mmCIF file of C-alpha atoms in Angstrom:
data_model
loop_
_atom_site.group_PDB
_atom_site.id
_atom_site.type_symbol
_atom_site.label_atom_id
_atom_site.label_comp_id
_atom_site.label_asym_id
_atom_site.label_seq_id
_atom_site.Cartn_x
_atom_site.Cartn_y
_atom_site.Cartn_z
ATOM 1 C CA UNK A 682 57.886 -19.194 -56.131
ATOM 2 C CA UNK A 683 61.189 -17.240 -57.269
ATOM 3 C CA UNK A 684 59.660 -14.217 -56.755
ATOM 4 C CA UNK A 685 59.102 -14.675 -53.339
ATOM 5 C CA UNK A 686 62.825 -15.482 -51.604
ATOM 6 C CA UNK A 687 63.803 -11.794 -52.197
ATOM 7 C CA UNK A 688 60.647 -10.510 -50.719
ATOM 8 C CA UNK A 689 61.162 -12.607 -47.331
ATOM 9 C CA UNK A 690 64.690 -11.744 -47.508
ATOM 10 C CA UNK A 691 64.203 -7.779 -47.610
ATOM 11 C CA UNK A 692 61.247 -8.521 -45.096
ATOM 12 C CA UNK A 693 63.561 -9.928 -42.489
ATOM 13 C CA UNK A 694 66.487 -7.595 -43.192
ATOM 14 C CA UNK A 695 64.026 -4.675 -43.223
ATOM 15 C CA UNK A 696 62.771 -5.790 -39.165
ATOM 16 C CA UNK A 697 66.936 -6.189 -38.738
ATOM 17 C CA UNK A 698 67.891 -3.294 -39.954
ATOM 18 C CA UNK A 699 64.885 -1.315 -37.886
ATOM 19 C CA UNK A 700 65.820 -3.089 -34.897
ATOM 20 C CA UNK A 701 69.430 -2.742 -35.219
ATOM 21 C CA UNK A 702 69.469 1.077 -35.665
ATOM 22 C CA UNK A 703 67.515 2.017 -32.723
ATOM 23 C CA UNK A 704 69.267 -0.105 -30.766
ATOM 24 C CA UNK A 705 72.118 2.829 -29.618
ATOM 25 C CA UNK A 706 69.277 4.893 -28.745
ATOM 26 C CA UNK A 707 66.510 4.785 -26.667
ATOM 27 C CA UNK A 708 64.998 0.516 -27.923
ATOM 28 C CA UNK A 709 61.695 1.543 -28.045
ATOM 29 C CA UNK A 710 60.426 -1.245 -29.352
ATOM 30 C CA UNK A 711 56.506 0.574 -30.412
ATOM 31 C CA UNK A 712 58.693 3.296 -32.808
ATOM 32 C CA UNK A 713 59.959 0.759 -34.929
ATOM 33 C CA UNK A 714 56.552 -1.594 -35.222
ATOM 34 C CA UNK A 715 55.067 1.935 -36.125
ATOM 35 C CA UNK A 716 57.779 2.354 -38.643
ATOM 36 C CA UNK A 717 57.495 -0.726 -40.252
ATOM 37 C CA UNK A 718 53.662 -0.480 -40.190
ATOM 38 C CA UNK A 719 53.970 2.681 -41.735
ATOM 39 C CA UNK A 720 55.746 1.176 -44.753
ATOM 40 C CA UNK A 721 53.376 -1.449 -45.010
ATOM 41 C CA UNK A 722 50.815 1.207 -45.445
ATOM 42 C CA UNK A 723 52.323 3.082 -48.205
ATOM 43 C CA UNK A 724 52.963 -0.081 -50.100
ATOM 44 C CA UNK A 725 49.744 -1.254 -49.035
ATOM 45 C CA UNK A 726 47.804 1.692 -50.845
ATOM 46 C CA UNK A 727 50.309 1.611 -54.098
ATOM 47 C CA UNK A 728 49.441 -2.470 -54.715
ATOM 48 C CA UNK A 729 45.382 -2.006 -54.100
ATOM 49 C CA UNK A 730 45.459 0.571 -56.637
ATOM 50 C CA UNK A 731 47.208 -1.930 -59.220
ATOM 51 C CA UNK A 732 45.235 -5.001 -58.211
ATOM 52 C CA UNK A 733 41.853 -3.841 -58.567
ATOM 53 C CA UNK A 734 42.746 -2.107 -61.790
ATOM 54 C CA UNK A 735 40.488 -4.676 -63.656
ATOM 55 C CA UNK A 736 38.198 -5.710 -61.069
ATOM 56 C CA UNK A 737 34.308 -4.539 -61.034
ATOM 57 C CA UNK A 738 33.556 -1.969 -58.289
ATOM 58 C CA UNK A 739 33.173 -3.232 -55.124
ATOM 59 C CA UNK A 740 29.293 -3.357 -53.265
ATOM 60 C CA UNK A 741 29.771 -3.112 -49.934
ATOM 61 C CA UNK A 742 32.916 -3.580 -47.373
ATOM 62 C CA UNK A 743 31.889 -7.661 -46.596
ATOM 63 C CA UNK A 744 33.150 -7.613 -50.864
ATOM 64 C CA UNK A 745 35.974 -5.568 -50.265
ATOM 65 C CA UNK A 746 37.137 -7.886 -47.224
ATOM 66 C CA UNK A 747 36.668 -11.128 -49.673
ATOM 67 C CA UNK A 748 38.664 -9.424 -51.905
ATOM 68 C CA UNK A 749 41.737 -8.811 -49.590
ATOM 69 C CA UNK A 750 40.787 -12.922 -48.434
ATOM 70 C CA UNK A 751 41.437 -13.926 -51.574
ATOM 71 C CA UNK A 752 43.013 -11.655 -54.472
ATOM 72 C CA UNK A 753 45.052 -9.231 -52.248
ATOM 73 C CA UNK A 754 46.825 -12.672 -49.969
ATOM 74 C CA UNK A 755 47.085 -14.578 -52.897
ATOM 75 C CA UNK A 756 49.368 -11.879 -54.692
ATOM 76 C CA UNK A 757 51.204 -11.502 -51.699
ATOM 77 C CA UNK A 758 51.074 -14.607 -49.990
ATOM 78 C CA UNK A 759 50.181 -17.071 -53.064
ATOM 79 C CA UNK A 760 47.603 -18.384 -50.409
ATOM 80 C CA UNK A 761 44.111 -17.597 -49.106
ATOM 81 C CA UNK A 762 43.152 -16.419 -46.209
ATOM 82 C CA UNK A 763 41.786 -19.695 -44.260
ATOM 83 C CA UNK A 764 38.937 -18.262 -42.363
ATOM 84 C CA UNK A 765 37.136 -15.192 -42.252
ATOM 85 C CA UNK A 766 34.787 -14.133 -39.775
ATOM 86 C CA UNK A 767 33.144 -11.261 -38.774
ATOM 87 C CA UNK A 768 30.346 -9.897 -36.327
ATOM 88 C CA UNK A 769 28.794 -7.547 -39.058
ATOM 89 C CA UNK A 770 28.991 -4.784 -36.577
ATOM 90 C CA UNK A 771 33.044 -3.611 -38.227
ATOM 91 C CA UNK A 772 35.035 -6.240 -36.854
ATOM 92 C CA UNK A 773 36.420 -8.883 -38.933
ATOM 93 C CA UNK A 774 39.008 -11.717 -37.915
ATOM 94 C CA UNK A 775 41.152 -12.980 -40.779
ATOM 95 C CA UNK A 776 42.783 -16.307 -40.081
ATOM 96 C CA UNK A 777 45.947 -17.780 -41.570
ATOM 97 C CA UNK A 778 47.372 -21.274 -40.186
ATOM 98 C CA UNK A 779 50.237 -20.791 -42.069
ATOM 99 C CA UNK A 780 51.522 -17.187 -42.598
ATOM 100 C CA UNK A 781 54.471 -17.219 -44.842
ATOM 101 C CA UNK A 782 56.537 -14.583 -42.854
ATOM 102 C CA UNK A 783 56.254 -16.970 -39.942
ATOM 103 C CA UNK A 784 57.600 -19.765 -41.886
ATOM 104 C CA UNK A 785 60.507 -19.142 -41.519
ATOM 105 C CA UNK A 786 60.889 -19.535 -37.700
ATOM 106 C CA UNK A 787 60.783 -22.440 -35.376
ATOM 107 C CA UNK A 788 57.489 -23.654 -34.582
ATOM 108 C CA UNK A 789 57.583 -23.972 -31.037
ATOM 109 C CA UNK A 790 56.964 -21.504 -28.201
ATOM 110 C CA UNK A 791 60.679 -20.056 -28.484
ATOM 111 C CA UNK A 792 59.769 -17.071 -30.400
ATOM 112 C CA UNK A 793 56.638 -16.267 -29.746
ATOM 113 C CA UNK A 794 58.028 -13.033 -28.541
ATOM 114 C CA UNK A 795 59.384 -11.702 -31.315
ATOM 115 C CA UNK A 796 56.218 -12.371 -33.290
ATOM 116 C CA UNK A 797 54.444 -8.773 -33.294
ATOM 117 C CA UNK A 798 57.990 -7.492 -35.503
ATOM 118 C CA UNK A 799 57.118 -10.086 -38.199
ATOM 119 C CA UNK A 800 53.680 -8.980 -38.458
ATOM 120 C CA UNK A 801 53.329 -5.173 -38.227
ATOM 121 C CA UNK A 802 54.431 -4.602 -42.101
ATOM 122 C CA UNK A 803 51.549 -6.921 -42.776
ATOM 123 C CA UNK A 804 49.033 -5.126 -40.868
ATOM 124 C CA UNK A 805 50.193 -1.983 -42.530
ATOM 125 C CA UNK A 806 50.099 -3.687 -45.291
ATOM 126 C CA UNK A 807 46.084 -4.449 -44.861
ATOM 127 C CA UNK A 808 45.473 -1.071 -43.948
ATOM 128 C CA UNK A 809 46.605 0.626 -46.416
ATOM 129 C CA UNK A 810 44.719 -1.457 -48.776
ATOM 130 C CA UNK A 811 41.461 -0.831 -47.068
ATOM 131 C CA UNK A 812 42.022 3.178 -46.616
ATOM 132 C CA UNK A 813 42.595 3.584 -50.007
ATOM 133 C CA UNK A 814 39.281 1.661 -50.814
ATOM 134 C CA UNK A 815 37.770 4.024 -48.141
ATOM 135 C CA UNK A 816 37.241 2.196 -45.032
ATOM 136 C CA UNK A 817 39.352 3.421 -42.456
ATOM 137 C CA UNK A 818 40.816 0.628 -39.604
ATOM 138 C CA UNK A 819 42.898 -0.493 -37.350
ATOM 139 C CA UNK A 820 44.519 -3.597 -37.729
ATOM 140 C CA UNK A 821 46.007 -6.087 -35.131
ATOM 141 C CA UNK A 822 47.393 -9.519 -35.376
ATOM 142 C CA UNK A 823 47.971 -12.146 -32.623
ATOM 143 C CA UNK A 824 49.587 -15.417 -32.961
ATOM 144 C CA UNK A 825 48.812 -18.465 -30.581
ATOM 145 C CA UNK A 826 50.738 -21.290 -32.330
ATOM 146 C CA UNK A 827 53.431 -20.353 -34.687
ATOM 147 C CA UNK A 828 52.950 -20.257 -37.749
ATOM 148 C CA UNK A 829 49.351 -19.333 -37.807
ATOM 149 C CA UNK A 830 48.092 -15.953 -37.264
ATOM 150 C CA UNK A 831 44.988 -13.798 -36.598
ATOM 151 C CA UNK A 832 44.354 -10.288 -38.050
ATOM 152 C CA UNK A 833 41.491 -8.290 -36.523
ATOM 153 C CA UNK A 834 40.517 -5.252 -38.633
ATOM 154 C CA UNK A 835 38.330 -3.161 -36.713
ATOM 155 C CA UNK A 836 36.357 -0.825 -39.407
ATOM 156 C CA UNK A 837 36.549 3.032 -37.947
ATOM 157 C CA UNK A 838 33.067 4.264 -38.595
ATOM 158 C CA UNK A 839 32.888 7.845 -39.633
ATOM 159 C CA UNK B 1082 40.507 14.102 -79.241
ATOM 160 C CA UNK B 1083 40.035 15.831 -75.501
ATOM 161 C CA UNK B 1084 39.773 18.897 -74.838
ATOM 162 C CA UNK B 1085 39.857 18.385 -70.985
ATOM 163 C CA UNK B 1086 40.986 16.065 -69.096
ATOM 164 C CA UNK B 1087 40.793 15.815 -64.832
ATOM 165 C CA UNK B 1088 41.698 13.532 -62.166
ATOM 166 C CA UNK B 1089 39.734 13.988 -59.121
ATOM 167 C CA UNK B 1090 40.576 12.802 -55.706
ATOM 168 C CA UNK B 1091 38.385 10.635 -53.434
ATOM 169 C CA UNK B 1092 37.463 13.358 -51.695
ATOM 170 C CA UNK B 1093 36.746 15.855 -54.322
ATOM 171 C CA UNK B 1094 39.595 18.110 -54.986
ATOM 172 C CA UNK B 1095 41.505 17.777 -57.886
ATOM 173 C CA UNK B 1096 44.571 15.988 -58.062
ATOM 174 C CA UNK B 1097 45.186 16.683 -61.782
ATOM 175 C CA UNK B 1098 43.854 19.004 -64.161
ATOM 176 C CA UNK B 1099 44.623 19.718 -67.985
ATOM 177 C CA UNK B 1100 42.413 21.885 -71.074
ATOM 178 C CA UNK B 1101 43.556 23.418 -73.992
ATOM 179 C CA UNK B 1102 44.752 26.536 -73.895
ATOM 180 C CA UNK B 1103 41.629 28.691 -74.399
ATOM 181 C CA UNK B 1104 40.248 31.914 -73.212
ATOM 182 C CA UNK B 1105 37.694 30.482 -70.729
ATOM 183 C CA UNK B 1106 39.766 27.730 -68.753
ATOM 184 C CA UNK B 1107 37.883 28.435 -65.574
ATOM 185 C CA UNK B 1108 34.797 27.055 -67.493
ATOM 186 C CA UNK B 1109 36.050 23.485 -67.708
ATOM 187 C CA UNK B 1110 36.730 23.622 -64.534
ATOM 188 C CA UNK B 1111 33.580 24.460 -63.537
ATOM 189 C CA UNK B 1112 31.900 21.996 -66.388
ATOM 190 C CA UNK B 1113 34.692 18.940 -64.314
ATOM 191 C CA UNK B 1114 33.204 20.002 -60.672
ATOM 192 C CA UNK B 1115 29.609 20.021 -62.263
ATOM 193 C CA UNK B 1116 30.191 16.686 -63.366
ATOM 194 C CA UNK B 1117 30.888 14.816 -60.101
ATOM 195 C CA UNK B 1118 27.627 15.169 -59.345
ATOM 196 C CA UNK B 1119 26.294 13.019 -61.477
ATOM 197 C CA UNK B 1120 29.324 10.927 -60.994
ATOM 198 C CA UNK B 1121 27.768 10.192 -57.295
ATOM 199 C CA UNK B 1122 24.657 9.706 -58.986
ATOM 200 C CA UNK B 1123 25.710 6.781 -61.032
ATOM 201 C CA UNK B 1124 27.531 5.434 -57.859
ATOM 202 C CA UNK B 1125 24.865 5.451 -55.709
ATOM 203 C CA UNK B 1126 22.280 3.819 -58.424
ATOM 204 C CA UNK B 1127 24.847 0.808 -58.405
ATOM 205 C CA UNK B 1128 22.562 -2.441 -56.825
ATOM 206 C CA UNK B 1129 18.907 -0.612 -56.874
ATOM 207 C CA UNK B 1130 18.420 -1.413 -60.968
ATOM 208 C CA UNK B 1131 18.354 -4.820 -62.310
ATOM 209 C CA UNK B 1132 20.898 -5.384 -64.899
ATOM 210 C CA UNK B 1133 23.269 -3.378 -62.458
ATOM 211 C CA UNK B 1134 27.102 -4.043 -63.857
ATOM 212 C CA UNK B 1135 29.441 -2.123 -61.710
ATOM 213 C CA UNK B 1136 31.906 -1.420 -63.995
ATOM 214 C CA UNK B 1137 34.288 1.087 -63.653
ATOM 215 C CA UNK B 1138 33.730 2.853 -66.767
ATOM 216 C CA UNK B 1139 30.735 5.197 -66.393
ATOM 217 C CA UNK B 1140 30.147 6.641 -69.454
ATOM 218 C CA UNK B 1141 28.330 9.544 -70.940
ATOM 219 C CA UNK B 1142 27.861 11.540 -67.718
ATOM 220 C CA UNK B 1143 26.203 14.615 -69.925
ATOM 221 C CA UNK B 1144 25.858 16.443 -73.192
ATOM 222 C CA UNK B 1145 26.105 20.063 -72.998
ATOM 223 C CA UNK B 1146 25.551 22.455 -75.908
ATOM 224 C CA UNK B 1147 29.482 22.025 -77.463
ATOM 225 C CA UNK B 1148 30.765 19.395 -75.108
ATOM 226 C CA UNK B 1149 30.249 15.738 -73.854
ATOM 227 C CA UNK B 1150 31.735 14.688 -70.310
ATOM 228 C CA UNK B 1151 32.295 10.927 -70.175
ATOM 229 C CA UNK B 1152 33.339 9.976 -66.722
ATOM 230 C CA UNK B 1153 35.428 7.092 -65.079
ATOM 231 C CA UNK B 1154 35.681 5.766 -61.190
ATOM 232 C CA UNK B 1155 38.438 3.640 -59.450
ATOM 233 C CA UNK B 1156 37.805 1.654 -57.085
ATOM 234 C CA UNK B 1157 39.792 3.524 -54.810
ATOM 235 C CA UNK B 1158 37.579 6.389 -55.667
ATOM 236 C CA UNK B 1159 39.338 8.366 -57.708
ATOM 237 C CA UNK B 1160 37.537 10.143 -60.526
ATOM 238 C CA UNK B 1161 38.440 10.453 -63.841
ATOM 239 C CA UNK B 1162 36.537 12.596 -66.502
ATOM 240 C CA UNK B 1163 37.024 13.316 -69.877
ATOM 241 C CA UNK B 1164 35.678 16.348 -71.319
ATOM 242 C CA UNK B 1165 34.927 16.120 -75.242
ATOM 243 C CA UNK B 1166 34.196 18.582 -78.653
ATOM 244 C CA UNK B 1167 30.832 17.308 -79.512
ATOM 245 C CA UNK B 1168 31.449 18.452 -82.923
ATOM 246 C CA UNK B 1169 33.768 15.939 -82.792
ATOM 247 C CA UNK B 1170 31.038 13.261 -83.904
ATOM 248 C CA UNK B 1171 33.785 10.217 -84.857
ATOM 249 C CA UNK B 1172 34.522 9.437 -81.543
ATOM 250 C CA UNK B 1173 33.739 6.158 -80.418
ATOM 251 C CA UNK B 1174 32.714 4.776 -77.544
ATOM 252 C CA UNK B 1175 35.321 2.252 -77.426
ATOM 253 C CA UNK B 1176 38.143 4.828 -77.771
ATOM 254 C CA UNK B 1177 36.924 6.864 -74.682
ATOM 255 C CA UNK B 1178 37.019 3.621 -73.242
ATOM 256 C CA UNK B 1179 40.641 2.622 -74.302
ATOM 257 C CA UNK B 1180 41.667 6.470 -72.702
ATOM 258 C CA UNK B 1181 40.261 5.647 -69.830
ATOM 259 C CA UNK B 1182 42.491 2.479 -69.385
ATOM 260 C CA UNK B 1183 45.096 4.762 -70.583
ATOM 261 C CA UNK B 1184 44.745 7.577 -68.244
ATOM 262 C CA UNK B 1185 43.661 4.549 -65.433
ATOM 263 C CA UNK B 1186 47.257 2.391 -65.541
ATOM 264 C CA UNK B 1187 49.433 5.556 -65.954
ATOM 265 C CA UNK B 1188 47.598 6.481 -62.799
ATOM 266 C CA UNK B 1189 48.123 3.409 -61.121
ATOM 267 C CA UNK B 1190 52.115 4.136 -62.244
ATOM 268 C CA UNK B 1191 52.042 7.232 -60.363
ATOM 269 C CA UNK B 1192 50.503 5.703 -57.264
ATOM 270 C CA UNK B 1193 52.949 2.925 -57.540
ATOM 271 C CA UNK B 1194 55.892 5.249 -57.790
ATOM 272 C CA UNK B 1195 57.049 5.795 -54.090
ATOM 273 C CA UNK B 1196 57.976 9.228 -53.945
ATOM 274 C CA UNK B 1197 54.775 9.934 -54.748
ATOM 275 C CA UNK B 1198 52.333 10.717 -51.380
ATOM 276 C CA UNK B 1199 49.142 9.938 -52.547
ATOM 277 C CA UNK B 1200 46.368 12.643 -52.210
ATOM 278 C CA UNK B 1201 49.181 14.958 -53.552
ATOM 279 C CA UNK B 1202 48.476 16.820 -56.713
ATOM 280 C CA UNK B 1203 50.353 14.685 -60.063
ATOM 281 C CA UNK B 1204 53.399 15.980 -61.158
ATOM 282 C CA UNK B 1205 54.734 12.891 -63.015
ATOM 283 C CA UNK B 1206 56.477 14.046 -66.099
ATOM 284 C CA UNK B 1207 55.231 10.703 -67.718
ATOM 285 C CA UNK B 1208 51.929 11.006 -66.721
ATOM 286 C CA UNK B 1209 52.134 14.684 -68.732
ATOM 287 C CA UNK B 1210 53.005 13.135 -71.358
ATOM 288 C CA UNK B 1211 50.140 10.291 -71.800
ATOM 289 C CA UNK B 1212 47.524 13.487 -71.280
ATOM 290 C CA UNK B 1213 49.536 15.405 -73.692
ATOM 291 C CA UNK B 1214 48.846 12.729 -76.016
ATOM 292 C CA UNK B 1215 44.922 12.351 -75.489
ATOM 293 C CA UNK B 1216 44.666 16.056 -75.851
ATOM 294 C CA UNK B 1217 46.809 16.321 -79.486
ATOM 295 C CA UNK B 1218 45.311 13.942 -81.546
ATOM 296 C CA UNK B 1219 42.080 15.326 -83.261
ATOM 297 C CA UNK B 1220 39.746 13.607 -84.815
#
């Protein structure tokens, strides 16, 4: 548990500190979810590479979404994903009713808002993982009720 | 122990590559892209046999007249391959295996390392130095 408070510290000073230095110019609020996506990528691709350093190789991309269900969100999140689903046609829908970055903030319908900023390092965070092991996407999240959240990867076919 | 040592990317070019000093470097070059071949090969088998274990480790990927290319895949893709003397008979399997793991975590450093952009060719000082140390030692 220690190890997490500084993560969800740097987290929400990283979306402040975005937010705050755009502000003077132009607030363009899609720059700085792209900019803290981007991060998420990066970091994304550097943790894959050390969490499947002992795993077997993967069979198909249904194993390599189980594994970011349950390996990748537990070393991040020190939870599982809740509920998985998928149409088998590249769309997957990862559920979490109780995201940890989301914790943090009142429950209700107050901040709904500001929701997308506390989940775009996350999504870059998925997609990086999943480029590096080759499958190209785009991911998304939504939140309905606060402190759960849905991710939709949509698989890029090449 | 090696005499040539490669890191390829996922997409075939190579990220990383290191032989002794020799007249004919071009030729383990050539004998590392000849390899990946067969590195697909193995890939591809993985689920059609029986007692399929898909470990990373691949193995002897070929003997050649004077040298034996064992061969190594991430699951991000990224090949590794190991180019040995075959005179050299009193190499084990197990200590191809434990440079593997070797070459595999320093590799994993690099990636970790944020200045690094990955799909750029290695230039980690460090990671010179593990090779360095797989190519000295002979046998």
């Amino acid at each position: 548990m220690a190890d997490e408070a500084p993560f969800q510290f740097l987290h929400n000073e990283l979306i402040q500190y975005i937010y705050k230095s755009a502000e003077n110019v132009e607030a363009e609020n899609g720059r700085n979810i792209t900019k803290l996506e981007n991060m998420g990528f990066r970091i994304g691709q550097g943790l894959i590479e050390r969490l499947t350093k002992n795993t077997a190789r993967f069979k198909d991309e249904l194993d390599i979404m189980k594994f970011i269900c349950k390996d990748f969100w537990t070393s991040v999140f020190k939870k599982q994903i809740d509920n998985l689903r998928t149409n088998h046609q590249g769309i997957y829908v990862l559920q979490d009713n109780n995201f940890r970055l989301l914790g943090q903030l009142s429950a209700g319908k107050q901040y709904l808002e500001q929701a997308p900023k506390y989940l775009a390092f996350t999504c870059g965070l998925v997609r990086g993982a999943l480029s590096n092991l080759g499958v190209k996407s785009i991911v998304t999240a939504e939140v309905s009720i606060m402190p759960a959240c849905k991710f939709q990867v949509m698989i890029q076919k090449m | 122990m090696a005499v040539c040592i490669a890191v390829i990317a996922k997409e075939n070019y190579p990220l990383y590559i290191r032989s002794v000093p020799t007249q004919n470097e071009l030729k383990f070059h050539y004998t590392v892209h000849t390899s990946l071949d067969v590195v697909e090969e193995k890939i591809s088998a993985v689920g059609k046999s029986i007692g399929d274990q898909r470990e990373l480790y691949l193995g002897l990927l070929y003997p050649t007249e004077d040298y034996k290319v064992y061969g190594y895949v991430t699951n991000t893709k990224v090949k590794f391959v190991i180019v040995v003397d075959s005179s050299n008979t009193s190499l084990r399997d197990n200590e191809i295996r434990s440079m593997f793991r070797k070459l595999h975590n320093s590799f994993t450093d690099v990636m970790c390392n944020p200045f690094h952009n990955p799909g750029d060719s290695i230039q980690s000082k460090t990671f010179d130095g593990i090779i360095s140390g797989m190519m000295v030692q002979t046998g």
